[in-house]
JSON list of C-alpha atoms in Angstrom, two decimals:
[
{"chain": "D", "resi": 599, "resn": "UNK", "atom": "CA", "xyz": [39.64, -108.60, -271.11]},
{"chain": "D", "resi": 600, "resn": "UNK", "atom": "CA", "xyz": [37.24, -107.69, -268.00]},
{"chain": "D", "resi": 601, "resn": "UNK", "atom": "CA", "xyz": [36.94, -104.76, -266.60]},
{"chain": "D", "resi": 602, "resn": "UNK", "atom": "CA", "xyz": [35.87, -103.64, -262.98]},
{"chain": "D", "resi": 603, "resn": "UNK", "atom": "CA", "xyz": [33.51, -100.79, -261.93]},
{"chain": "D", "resi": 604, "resn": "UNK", "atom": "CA", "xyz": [34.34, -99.99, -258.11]},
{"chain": "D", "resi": 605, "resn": "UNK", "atom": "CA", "xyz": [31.99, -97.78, -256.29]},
{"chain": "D", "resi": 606, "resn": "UNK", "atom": "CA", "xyz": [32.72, -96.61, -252.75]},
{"chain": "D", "resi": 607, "resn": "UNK", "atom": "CA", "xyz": [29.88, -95.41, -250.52]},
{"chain": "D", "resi": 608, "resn": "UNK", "atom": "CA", "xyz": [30.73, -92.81, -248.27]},
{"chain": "D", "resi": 609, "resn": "UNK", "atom": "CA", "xyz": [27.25, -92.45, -246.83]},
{"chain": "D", "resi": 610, "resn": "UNK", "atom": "CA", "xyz": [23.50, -93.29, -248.37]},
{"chain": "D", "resi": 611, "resn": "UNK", "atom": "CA", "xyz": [21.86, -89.88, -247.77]},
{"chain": "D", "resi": 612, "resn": "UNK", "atom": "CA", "xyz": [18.62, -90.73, -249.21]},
{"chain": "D", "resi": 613, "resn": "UNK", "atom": "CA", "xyz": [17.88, -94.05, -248.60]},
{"chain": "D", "resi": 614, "resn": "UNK", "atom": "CA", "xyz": [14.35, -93.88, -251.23]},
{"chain": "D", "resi": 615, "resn": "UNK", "atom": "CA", "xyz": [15.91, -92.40, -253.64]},
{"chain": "D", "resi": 616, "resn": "UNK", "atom": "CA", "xyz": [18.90, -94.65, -253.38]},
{"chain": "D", "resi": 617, "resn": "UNK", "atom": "CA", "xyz": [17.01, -98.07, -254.12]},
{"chain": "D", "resi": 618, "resn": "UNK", "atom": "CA", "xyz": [14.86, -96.09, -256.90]},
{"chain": "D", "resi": 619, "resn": "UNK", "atom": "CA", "xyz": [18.54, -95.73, -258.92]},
{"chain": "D", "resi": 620, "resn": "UNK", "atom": "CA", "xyz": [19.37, -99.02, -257.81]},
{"chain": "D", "resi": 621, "resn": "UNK", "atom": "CA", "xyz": [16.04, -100.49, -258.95]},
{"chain": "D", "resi": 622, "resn": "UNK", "atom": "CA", "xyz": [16.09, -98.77, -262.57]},
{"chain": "D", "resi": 623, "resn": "UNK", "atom": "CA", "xyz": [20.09, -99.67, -262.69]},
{"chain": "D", "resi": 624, "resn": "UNK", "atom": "CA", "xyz": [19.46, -103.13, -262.76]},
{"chain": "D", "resi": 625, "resn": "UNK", "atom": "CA", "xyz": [18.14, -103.84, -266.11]},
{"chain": "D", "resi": 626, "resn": "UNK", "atom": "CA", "xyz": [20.58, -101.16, -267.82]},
{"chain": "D", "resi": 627, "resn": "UNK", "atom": "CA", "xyz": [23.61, -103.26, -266.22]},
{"chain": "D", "resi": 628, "resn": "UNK", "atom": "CA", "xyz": [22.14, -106.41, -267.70]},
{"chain": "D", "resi": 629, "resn": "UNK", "atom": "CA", "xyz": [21.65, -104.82, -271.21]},
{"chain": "D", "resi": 630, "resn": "UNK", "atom": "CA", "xyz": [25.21, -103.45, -271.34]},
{"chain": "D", "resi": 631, "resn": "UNK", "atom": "CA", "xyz": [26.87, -107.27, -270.33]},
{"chain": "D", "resi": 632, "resn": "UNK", "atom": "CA", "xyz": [26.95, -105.95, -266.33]},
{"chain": "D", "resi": 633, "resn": "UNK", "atom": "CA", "xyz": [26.43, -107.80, -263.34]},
{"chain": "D", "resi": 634, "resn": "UNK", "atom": "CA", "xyz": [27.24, -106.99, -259.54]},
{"chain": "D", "resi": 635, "resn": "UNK", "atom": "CA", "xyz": [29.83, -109.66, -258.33]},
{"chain": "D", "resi": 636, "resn": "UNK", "atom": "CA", "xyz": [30.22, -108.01, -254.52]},
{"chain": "D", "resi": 637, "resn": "UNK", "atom": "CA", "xyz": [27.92, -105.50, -252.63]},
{"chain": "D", "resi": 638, "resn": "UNK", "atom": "CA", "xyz": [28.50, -104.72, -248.66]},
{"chain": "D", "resi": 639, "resn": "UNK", "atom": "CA", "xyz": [30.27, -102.98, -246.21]},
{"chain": "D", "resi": 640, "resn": "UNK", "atom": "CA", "xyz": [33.46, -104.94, -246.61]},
{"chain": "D", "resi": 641, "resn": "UNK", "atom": "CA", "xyz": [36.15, -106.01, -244.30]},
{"chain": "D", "resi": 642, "resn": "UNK", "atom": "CA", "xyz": [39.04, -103.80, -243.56]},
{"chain": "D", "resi": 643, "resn": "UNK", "atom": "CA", "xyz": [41.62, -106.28, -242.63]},
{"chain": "D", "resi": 644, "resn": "UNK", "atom": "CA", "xyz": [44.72, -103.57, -243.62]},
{"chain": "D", "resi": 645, "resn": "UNK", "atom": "CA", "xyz": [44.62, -99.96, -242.61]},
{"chain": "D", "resi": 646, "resn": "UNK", "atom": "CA", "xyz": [42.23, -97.58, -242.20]},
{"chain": "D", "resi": 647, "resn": "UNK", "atom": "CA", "xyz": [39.80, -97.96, -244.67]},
{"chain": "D", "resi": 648, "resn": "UNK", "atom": "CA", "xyz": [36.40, -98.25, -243.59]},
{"chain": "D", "resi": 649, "resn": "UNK", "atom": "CA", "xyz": [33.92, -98.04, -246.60]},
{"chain": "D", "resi": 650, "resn": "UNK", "atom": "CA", "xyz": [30.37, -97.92, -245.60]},
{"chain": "D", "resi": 651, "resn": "UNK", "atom": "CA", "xyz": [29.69, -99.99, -248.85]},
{"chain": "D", "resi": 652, "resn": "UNK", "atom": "CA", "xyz": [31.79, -101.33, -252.26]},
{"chain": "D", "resi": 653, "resn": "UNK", "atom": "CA", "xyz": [29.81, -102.55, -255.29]},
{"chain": "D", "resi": 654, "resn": "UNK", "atom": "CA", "xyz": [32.11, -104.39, -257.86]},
{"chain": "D", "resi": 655, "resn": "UNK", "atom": "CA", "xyz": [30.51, -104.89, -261.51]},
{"chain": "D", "resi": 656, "resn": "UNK", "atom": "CA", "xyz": [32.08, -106.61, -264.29]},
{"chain": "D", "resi": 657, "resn": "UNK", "atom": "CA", "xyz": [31.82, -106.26, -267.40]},
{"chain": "D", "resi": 658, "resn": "UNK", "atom": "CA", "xyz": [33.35, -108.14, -270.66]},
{"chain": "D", "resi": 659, "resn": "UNK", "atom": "CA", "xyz": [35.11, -105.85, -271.92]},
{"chain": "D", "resi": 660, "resn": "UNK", "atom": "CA", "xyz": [36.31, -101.96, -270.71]},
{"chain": "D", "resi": 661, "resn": "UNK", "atom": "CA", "xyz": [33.94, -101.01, -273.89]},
{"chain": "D", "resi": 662, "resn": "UNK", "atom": "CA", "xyz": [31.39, -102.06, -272.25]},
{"chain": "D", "resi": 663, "resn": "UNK", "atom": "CA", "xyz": [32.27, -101.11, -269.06]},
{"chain": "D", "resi": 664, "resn": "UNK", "atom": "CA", "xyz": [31.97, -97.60, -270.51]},
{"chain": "D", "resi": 665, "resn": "UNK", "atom": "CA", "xyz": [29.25, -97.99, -272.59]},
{"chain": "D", "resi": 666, "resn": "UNK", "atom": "CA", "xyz": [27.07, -98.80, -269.71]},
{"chain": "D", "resi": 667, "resn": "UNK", "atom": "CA", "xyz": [28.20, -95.69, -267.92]},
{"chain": "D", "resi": 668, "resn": "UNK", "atom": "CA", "xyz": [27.68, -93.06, -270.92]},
{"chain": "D", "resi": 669, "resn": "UNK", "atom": "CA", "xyz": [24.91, -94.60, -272.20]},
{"chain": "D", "resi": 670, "resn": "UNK", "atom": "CA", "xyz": [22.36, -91.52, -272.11]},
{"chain": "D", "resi": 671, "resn": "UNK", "atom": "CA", "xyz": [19.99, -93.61, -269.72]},
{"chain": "D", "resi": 672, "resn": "UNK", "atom": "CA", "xyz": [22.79, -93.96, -267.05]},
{"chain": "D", "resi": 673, "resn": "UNK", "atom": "CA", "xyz": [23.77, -90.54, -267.51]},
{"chain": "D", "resi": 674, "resn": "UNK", "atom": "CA", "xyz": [20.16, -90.13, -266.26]},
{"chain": "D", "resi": 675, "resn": "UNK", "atom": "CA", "xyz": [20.50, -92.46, -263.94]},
{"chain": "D", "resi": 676, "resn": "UNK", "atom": "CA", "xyz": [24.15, -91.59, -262.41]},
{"chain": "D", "resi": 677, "resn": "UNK", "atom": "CA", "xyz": [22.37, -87.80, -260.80]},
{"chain": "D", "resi": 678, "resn": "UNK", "atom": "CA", "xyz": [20.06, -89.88, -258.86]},
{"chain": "D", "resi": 679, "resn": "UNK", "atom": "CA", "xyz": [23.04, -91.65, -257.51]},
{"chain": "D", "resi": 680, "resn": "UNK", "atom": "CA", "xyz": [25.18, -88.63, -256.74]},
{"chain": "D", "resi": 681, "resn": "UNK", "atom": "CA", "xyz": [21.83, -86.86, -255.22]},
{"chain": "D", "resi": 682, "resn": "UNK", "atom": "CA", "xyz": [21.28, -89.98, -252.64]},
{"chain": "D", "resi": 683, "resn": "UNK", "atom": "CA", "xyz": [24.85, -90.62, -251.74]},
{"chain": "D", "resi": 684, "resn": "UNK", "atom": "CA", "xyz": [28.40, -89.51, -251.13]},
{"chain": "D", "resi": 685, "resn": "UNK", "atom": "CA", "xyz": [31.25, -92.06, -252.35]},
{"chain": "D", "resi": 686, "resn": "UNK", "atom": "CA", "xyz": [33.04, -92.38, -255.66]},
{"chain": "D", "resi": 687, "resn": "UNK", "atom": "CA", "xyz": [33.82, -94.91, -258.49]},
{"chain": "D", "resi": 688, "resn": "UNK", "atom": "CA", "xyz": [36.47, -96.50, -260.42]},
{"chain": "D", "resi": 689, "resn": "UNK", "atom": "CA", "xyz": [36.83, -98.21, -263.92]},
{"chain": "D", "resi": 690, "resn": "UNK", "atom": "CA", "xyz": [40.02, -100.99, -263.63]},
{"chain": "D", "resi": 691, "resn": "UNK", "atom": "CA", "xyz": [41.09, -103.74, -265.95]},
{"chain": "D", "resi": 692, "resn": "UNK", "atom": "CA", "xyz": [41.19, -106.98, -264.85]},
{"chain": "D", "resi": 693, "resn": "UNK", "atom": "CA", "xyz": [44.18, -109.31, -265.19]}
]
């Protein structure tokens, strides 16, 4: 079954450093089955919520999903992301 990493940017405090991790991400999604299906700001059409920016990656399987994130490169990886930018993330299953 797929499986969903959702990221929620609060704020991009380090613009640079943000597209570096972004950059070097790329490749380590596509060796671990990942690819981005939605990037952006969104649009709030319920509520409050107000992201300043979703990424959505799928991948196969939740296996995969989470060998991509503790893979020792993206462990690497995930401290340049937390260094350049406020937000959080979510694993979810698909249906």
């Amino acid at each position: 079954m797929v499986a969903f990493a959702v990221s929620e940017n609060f704020e991009v405090t380090n613009p640079e450093r943000m597209a570096a991790y972004s950059k070097a991400n790329g490749p380590l999604l596509a060796k671990h089955g990942g690819k981005i299906i939605g990037r952006g700001p969104g649009r709030p059409v319920e509520g409050d919520w107000a992201p300043k920016g979703l990424v959505i990656i799928q991948f196969d399987t939740m296996e995969a999903l989470e060998s991509w994130y503790n893979s020792p490169e993206y462990q690497e990886l995930v401290k340049e992301r937390q260094a350049s930018s406020r937000g959080q993330m979510t694993f979810i299953d698909g249906a």
